[in-house]
Coordinates of C-alpha atoms in Angstrom, one line a residue:
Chain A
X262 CA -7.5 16.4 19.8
X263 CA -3.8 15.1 19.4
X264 CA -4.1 11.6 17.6
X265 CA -1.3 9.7 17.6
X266 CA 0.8 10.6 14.6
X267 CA 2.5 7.4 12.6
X268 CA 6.0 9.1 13.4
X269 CA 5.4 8.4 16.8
X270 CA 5.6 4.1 16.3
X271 CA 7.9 4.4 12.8
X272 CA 10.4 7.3 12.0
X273 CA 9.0 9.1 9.3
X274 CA 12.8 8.8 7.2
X275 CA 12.2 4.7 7.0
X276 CA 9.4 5.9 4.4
X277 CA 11.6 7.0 2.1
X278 CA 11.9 4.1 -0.2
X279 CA 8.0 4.4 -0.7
X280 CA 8.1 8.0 -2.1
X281 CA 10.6 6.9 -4.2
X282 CA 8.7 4.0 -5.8
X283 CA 6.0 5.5 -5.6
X284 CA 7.1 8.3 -7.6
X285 CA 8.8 6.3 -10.3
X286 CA 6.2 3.8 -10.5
X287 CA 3.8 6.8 -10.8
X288 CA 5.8 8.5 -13.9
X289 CA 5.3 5.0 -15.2
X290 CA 2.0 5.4 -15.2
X291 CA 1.8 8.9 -16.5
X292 CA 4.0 7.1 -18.9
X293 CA 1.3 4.8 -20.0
X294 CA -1.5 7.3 -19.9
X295 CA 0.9 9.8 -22.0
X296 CA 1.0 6.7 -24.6
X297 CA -2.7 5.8 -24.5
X298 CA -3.5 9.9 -24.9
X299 CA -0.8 9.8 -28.0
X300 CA -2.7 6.3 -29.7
X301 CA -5.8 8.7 -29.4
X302 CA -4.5 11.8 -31.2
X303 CA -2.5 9.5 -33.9
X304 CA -5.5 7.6 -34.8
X305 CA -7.8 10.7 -34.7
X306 CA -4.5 12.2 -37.4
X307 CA -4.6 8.9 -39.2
X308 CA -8.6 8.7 -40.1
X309 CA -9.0 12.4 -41.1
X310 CA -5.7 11.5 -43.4
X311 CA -7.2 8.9 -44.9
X312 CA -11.0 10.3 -45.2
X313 CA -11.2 11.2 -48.8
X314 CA -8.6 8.6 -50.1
X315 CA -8.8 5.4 -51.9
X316 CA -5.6 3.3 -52.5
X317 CA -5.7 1.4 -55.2
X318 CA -3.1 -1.8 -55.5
X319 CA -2.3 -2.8 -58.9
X320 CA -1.5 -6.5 -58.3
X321 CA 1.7 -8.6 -60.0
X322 CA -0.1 -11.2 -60.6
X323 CA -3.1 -12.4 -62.3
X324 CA -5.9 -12.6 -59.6
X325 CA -7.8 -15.6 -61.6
X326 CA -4.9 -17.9 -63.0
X327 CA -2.0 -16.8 -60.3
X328 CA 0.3 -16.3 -62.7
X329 CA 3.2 -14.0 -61.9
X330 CA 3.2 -10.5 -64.4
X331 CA 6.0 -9.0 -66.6
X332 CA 6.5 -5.4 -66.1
X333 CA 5.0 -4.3 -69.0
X334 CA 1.7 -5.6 -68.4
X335 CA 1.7 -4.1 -65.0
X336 CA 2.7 -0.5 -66.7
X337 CA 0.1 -0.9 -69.4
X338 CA -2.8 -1.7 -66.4
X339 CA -1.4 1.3 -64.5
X340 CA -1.8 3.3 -67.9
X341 CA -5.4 2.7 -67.9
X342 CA -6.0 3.4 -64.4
X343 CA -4.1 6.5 -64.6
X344 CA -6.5 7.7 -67.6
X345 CA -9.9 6.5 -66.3
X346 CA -8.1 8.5 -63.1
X347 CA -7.6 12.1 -65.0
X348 CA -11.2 11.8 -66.5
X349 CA -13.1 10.9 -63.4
X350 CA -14.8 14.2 -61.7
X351 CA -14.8 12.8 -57.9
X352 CA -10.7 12.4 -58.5
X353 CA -9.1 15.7 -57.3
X354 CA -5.3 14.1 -57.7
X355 CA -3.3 10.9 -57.4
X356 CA 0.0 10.0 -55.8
X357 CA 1.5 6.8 -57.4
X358 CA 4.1 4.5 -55.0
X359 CA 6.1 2.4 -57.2
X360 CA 8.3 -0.2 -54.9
X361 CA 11.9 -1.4 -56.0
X362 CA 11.7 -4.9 -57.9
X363 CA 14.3 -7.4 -56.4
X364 CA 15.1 -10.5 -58.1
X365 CA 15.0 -13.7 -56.6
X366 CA 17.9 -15.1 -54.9
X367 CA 19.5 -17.5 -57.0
X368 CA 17.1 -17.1 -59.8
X369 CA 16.9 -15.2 -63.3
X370 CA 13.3 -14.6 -62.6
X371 CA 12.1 -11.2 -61.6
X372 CA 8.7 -10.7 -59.6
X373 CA 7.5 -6.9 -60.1
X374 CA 6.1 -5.6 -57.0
X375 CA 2.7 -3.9 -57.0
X376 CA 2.0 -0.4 -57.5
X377 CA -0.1 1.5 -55.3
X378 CA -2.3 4.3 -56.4
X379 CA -3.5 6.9 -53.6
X380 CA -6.4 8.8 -55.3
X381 CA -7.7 11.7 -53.7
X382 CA -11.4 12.1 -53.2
X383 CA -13.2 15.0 -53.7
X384 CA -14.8 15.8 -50.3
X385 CA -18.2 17.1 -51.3
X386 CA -18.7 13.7 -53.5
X387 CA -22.1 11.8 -53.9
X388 CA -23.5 8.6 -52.3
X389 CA -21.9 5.6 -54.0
X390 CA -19.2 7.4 -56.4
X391 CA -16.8 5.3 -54.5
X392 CA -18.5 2.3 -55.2
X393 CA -18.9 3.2 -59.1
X394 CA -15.0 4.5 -59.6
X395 CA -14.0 0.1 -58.1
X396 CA -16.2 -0.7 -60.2
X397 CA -15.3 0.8 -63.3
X398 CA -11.4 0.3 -62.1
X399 CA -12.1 -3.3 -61.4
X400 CA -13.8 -3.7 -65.5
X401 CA -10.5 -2.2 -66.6
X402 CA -7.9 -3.9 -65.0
X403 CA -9.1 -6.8 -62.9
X404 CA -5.6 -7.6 -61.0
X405 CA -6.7 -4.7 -58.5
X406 CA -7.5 -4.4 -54.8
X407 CA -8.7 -1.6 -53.0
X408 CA -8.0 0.1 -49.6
X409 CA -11.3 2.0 -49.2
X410 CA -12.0 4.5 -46.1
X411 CA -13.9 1.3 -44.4
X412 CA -10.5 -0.8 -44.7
X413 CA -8.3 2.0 -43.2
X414 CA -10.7 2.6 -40.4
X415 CA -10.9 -1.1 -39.5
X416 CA -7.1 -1.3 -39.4
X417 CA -6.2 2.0 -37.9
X418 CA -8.7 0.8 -35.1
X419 CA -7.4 -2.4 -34.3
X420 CA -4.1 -1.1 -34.0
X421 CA -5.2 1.4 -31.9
X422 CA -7.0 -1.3 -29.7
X423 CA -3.5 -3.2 -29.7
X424 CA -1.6 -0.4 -28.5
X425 CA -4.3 1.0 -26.2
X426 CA -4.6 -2.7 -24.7
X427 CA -1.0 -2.8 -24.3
X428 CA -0.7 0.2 -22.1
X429 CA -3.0 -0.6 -20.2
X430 CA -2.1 -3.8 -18.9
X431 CA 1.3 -2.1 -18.7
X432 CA 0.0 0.4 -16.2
X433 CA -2.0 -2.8 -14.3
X434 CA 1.4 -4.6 -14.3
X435 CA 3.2 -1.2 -12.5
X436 CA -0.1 -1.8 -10.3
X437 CA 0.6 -5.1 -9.1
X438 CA 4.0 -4.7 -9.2
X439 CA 3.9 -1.6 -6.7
X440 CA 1.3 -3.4 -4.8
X441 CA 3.7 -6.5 -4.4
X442 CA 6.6 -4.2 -3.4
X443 CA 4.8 -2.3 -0.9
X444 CA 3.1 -5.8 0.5
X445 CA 6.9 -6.6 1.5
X446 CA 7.8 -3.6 2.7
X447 CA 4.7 -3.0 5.0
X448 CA 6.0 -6.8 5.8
X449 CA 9.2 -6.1 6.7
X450 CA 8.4 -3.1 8.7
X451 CA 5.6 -4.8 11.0
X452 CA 8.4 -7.5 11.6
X453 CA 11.2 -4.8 12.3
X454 CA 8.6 -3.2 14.6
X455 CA 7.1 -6.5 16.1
X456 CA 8.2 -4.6 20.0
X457 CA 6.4 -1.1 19.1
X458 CA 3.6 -3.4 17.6
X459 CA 3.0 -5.4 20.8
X460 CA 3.4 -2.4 23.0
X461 CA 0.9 -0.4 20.9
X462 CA -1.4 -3.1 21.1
X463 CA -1.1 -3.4 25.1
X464 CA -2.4 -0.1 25.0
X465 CA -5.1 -0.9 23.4
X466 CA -5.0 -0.5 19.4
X467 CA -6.6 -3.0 17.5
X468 CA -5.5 -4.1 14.5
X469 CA -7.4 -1.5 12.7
X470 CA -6.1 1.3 14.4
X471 CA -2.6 -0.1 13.9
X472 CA -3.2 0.0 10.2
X473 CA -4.6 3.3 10.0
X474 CA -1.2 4.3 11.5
X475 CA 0.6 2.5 9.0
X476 CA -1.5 4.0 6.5
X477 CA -0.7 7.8 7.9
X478 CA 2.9 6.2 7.1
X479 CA 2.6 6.1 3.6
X480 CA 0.5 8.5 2.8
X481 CA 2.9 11.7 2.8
X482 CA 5.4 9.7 0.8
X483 CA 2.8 8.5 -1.4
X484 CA 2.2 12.6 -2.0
X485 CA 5.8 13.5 -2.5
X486 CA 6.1 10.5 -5.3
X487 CA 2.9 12.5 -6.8
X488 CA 4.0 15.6 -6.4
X489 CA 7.5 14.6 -8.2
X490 CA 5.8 12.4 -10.9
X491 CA 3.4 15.4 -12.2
X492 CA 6.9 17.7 -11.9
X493 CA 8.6 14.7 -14.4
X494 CA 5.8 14.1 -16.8
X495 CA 4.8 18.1 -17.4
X496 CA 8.6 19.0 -17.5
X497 CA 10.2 16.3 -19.4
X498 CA 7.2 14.0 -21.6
X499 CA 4.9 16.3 -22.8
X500 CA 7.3 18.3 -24.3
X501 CA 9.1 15.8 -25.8
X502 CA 5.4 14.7 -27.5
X503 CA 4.9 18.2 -28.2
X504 CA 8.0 18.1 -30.2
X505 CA 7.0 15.0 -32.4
X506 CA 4.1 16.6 -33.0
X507 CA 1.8 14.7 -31.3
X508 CA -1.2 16.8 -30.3
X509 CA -2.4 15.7 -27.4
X510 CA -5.6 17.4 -25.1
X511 CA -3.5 18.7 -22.1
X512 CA -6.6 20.0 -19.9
X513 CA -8.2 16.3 -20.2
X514 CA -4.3 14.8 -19.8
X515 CA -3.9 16.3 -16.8
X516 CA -7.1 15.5 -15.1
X517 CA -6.3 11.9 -16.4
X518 CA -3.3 12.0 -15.0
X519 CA -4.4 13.2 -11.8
X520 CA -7.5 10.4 -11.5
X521 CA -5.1 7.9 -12.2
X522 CA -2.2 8.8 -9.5
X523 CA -5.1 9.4 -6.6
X524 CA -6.6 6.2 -7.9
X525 CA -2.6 4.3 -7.5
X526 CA -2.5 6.0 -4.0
X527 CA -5.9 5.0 -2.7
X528 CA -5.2 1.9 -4.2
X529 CA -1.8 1.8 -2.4
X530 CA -3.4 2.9 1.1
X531 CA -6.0 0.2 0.8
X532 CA -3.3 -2.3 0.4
X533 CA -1.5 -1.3 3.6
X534 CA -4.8 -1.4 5.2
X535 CA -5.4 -5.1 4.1
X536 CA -1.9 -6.3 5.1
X537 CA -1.5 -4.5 8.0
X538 CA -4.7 -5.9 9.2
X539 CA -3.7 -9.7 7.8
X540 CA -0.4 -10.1 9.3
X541 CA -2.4 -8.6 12.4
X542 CA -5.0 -11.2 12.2
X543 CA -3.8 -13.4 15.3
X544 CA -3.6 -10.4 17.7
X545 CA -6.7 -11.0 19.9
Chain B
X50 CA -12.2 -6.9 38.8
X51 CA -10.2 -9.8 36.8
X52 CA -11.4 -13.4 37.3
X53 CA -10.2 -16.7 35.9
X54 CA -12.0 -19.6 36.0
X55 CA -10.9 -23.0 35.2
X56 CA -8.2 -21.4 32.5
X57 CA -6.2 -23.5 30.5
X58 CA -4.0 -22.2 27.8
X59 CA -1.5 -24.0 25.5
X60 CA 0.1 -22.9 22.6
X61 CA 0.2 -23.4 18.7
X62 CA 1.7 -27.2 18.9
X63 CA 2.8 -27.1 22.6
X64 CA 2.1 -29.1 25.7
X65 CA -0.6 -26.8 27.8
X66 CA 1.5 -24.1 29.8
X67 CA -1.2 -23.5 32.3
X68 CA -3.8 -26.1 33.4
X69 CA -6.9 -25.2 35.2
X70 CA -5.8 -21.6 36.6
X71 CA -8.8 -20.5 39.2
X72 CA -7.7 -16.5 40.6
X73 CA -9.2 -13.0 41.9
X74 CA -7.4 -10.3 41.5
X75 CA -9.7 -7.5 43.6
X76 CA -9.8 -3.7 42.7
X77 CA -6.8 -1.7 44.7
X78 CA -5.5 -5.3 45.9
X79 CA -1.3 -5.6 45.8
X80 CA -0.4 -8.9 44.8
X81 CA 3.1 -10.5 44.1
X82 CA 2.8 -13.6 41.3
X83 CA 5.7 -16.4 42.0
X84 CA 6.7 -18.9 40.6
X85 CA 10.4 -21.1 39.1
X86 CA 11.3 -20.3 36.1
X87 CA 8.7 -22.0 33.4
X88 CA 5.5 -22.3 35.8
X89 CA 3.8 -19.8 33.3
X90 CA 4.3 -16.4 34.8
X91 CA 4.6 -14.5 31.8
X92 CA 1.5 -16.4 30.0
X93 CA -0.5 -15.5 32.8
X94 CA 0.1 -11.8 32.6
X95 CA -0.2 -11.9 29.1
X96 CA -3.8 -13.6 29.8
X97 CA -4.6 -11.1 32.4
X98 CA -3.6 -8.5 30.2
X99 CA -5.4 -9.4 26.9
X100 CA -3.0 -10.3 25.0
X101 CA -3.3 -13.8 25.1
X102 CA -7.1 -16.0 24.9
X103 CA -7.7 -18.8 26.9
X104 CA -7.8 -22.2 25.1
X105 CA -10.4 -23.2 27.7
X106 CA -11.8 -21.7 31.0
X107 CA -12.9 -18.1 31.5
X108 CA -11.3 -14.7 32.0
X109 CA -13.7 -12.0 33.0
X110 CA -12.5 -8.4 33.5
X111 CA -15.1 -6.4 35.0
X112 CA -17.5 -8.9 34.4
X113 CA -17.0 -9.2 30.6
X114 CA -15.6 -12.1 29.5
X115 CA -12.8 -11.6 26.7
X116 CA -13.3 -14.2 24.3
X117 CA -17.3 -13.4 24.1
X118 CA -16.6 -9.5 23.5
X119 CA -15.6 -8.0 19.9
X120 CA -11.6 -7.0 19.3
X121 CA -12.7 -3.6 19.3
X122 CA -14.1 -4.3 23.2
X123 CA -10.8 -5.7 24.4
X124 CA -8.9 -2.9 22.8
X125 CA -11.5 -0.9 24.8
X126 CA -10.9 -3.2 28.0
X127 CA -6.4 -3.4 27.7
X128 CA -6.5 0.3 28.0
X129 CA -7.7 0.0 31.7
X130 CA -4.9 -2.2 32.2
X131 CA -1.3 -1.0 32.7
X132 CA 2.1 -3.0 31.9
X133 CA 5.7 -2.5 33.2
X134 CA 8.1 -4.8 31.4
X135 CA 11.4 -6.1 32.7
X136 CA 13.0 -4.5 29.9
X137 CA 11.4 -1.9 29.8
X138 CA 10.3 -1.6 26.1
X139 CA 10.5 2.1 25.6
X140 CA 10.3 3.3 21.8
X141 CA 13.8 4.6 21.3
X142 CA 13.3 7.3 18.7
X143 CA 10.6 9.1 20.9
X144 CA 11.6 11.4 23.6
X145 CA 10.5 10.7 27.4
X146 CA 7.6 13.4 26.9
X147 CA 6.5 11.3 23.9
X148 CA 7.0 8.3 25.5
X149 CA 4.8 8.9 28.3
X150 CA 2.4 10.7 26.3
X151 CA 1.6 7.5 23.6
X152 CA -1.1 5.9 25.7
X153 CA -2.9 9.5 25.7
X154 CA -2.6 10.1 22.1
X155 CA -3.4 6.3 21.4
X156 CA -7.0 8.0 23.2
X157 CA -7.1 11.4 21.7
X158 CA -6.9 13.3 24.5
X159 CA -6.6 17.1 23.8
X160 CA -2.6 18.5 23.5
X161 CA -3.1 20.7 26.3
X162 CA -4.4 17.5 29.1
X163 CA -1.7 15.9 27.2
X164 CA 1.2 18.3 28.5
X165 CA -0.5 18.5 31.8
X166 CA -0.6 14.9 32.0
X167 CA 3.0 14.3 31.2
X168 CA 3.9 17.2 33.1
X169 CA 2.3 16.0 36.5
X170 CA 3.0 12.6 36.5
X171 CA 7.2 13.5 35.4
X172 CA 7.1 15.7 39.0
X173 CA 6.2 12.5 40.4
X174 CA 8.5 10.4 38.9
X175 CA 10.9 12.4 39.7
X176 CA 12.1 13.4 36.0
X177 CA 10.7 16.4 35.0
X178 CA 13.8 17.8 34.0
X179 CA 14.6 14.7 31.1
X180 CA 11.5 15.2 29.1
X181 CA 13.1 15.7 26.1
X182 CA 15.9 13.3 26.2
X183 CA 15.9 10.5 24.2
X184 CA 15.8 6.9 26.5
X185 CA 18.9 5.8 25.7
X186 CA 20.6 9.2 27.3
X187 CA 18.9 8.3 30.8
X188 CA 19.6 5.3 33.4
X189 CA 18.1 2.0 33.7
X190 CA 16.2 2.9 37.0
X191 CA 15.2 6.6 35.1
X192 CA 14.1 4.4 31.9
X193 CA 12.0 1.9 34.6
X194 CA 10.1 5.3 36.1
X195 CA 9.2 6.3 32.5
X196 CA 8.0 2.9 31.9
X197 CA 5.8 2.9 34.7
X198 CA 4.2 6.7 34.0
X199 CA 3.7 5.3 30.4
X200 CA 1.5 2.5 32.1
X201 CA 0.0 4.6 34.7
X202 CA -0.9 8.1 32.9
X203 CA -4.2 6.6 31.6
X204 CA -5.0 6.0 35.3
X205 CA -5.4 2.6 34.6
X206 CA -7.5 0.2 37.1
X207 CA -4.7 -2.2 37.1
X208 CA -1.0 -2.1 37.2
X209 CA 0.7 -5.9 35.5
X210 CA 4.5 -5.8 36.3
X211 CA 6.6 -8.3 34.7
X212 CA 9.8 -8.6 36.7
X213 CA 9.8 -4.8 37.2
X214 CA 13.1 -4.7 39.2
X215 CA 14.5 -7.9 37.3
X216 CA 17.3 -5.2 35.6
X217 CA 18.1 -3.0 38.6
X218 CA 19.9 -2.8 41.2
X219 CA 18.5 -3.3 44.6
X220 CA 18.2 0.7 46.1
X221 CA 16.7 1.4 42.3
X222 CA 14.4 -1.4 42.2
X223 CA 13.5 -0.3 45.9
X224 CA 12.6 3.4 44.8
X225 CA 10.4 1.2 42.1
X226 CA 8.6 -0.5 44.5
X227 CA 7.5 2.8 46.4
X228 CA 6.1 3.9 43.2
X229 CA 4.4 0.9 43.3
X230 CA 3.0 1.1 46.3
X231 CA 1.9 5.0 46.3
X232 CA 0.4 4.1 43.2
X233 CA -1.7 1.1 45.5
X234 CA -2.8 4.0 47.7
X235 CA -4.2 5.9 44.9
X236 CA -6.8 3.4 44.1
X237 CA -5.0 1.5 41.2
X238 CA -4.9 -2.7 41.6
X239 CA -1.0 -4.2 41.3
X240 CA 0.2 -7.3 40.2
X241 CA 3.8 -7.5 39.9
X242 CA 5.5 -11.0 38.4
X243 CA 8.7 -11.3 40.8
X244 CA 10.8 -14.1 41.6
X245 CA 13.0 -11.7 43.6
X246 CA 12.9 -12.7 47.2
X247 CA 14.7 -9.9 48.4
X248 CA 11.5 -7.1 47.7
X249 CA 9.2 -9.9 48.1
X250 CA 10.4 -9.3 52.3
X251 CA 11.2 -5.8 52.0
X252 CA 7.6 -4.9 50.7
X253 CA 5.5 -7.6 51.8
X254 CA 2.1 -8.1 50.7
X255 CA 0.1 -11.3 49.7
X256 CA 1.8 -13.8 46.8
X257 CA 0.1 -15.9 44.4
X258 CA 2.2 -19.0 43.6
X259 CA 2.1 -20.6 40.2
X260 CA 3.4 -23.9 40.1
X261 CA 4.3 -25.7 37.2
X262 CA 0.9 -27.2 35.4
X263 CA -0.4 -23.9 36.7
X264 CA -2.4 -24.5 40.1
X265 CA -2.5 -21.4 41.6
X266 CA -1.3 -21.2 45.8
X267 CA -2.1 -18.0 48.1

């Protein structure tokens, strides 16, 4: 069989611009799906870091009257934290964050800033030993809050969400946005080639057949911009993530990677299909 | 073959170019379509060959009528149907070979009938030795023969010329006309669009005059 090839109604170098776009818009993506990989390998670091700790805020202020704290009071509370710390058995060590005080502008008065406490956990710890170390905390020095494994998880999440959200409507806006593109330029080439058009018509393509052409059109530059995103992402992003020491699941990256960029060009060639086929529409 | 009943057509926002258009055109007949300038020449060969529907009457082409049939049918049907342009609409970035070979490949016919095809029907034309050259390296009246193997290589059942001659010179558009008209011998119906008296009386065979609001005189 010799079908008729899409270089026969449109030189094959007017496709150029495609595999171009294609291939940028593609690294975009691999962009997107590099961040959304990263999100899941921070957050996984992030909750095994904060497993077996408890931050503890020593407020500078008086939770039940509001009433802003001297410096002294706050170092006394920290004191007694510190001791019921070094005597509790589920405590392996603590790490204490003090923050610059900065007076108020124009003012004499000086606001302390709180003092966070990261305890250390023991790992192997009973049921509820968390619970009773706030307690007891709480009974000592009441101007305290506490970041507990729960909090950290919640917030770690939701940023996660944020991020993971972001990119992805980031990689549907490079999808709409190539789609849009393409639109015109399948547009401006069926107007370009309104003669071939007609005469392929008078021989007796339909509509159909003239888009499958056009899709034969985009598909080998739709392969190079594939070929040259995968070349860009595994020689220039992973390494850079590797660097930062972001440790990422390259096997499952990959295949991602790969899904995603069959999934833009299948998306791509339907598309064509549809438009080709639209503008076609009034061709009996 | 092809038979129009009562056919009007007008276009998008137009006054109607052809009003109540009744013709025959018979297998292997050799007609000449006439007509001043504006009396709907052109919209009747684009009727006759698909490419245009009817905005009233009937057009039946071997006894199907086109606006009844799917668009996959009268793709089917316009690739019985040959057309020769005035102008000759040749794809410039395709060789002659390739230019004469699209209908075949638009029909996935095997390489090898393909080359044979081409081949056979250059001899006859009379430019088997420019199959390779680009159109716009050969002459108006070479360009005109490639046109007319292009329309003709599928064998079709009939031949529409628009103004075939319309951009030659008399002696080419005379060698034109005897392509025609071997072509007439070899079973294959033609209808060429001409207001050129000149070929009308060198090669004389029955007219069909449109006249303006489309009534249609033998």
């Amino acid at each position: 069989m010799s079908r008729l090839s899409s270089r026969h109604i449109l030189p094959l170098a007017s496709s150029i611009p495609i595999a171009v776009l294609s291939g940028f818009m593609m690294v975009l993506c691999g962009f997107c799906l590099l961040g959304l990989f990263g999100i899941q390998s921070i957050t996984q670091n992030w909750l095994s870091e904060t497993q077996d700790k408890l931050t503890i805020e020593v407020l500078a202020y008086d939770k039940d009257i509001i009433a802003v704290l001297d410096q002294a009071q706050l170092d006394t509370a920290l004191i007694k934290i510190e001791k019921y710390l070094d005597n509790d058995p589920i405590v392996t060590s603590i790490d204490i964050q003090r923050f610059e005080t900065q007076p108020l502008i124009d003012s004499d008065l000086t606001i302390p800033a709180p003092i966070f406490v990261v305890v250390n956990l023991l790992k192997n710890r009973i049921d509820n030993a968390e619970d009773r170390l706030m307690a007891n905390i709480t009974n000592l020095v009441p101007n305290t809050n506490f970041k507990t494994i729960q909090n950290w998880e919640r917030d770690i999440n939701q940023t996660a969400t944020t991020l993971k959200v972001t990119f992805g409507g980031l990689t549907l806006c490079i999808l709409i946005v190539t789609g849009v593109i393409l639109i015109g330029f399948i547009k401006g080439h069926l107007k370009s080639n309104d003669q071939t058009i007609q005469i392929i018509h008078l021989m007796g393509a339909d509509s159909s057949k003239i888009a499958a052409l056009f899709q034969k059109f985009t598909f080998i530059p739709l392969i190079l911009g594939l070929i040259s995103s995968i070349i860009i992402i595994s020689s220039v992003f992973t390494p850079a993530l590797l660097l930062i020491d972001v440790n990422i699941d390259v096997f499952a990256f990959s295949i991602a990677l790969l899904i995603t960029n069959i999934t833009f060009i299948a998306l791509c060639q339907i598309v064509t299909y549809i438009t080709v086929t639209h503008e076609l529409r009034n061709l009996p | 073959m092809i038979e129009l009943a009562h056919v009007g057509l007008r276009y998008k926002g137009g006054p109607e170019v052809l009003t109540d258009v009744n013709l025959t055109i018979a297998p292997k007949s050799f007609h000449y379509l006439t007509g001043s300038s504006g009396s709907g020449k052109t919209s009747l060969m684009r009727l006759l060959s698909i490419n245009l529907l009817p905005t009233r009457g009937t057009v039946t082409f071997s006894g199907q009528d086109i606006q009844s049939i799917s668009r996959k049918e009268r793709a089917r049907l316009r690739q019985k149907i040959g057309i020769v342009f005035q102008n000759f609409r040749l794809l410039p970035h395709l060789s002659v070979f390739d230019n004469i070979a699209l209908p075949l490949r638009l029909q996935n016919i095997s390489e090898a009938k393909i080359q044979s095809s081409v081949r056979d029907i250059a001899n006859w034309i009379g430019l088997k030795d420019y199959l390779n050259v680009k159109p716009a390296f050969i002459s108006g009246g070479q360009q005109q023969r490639v046109a007319i193997a292009r329309a003709v290589i599928v064998k079709p059942e009939i031949l529409l010329a628009d103004e075939p001659t319309g951009s030659l010179d008399d002696p080419m558009g005379d060698q034109i006309m005897v392509l025609f008209e071997e072509l007439n011998k070899q079973g294959t119906a033609i209808l060429i669009a001409t207001h050129n008296q000149g070929t009308i009386e060198r090669f004389p065979h029955p007219a069909i005059r449109l006249q303006s609001g489309g009534t249609i005189e033998s």
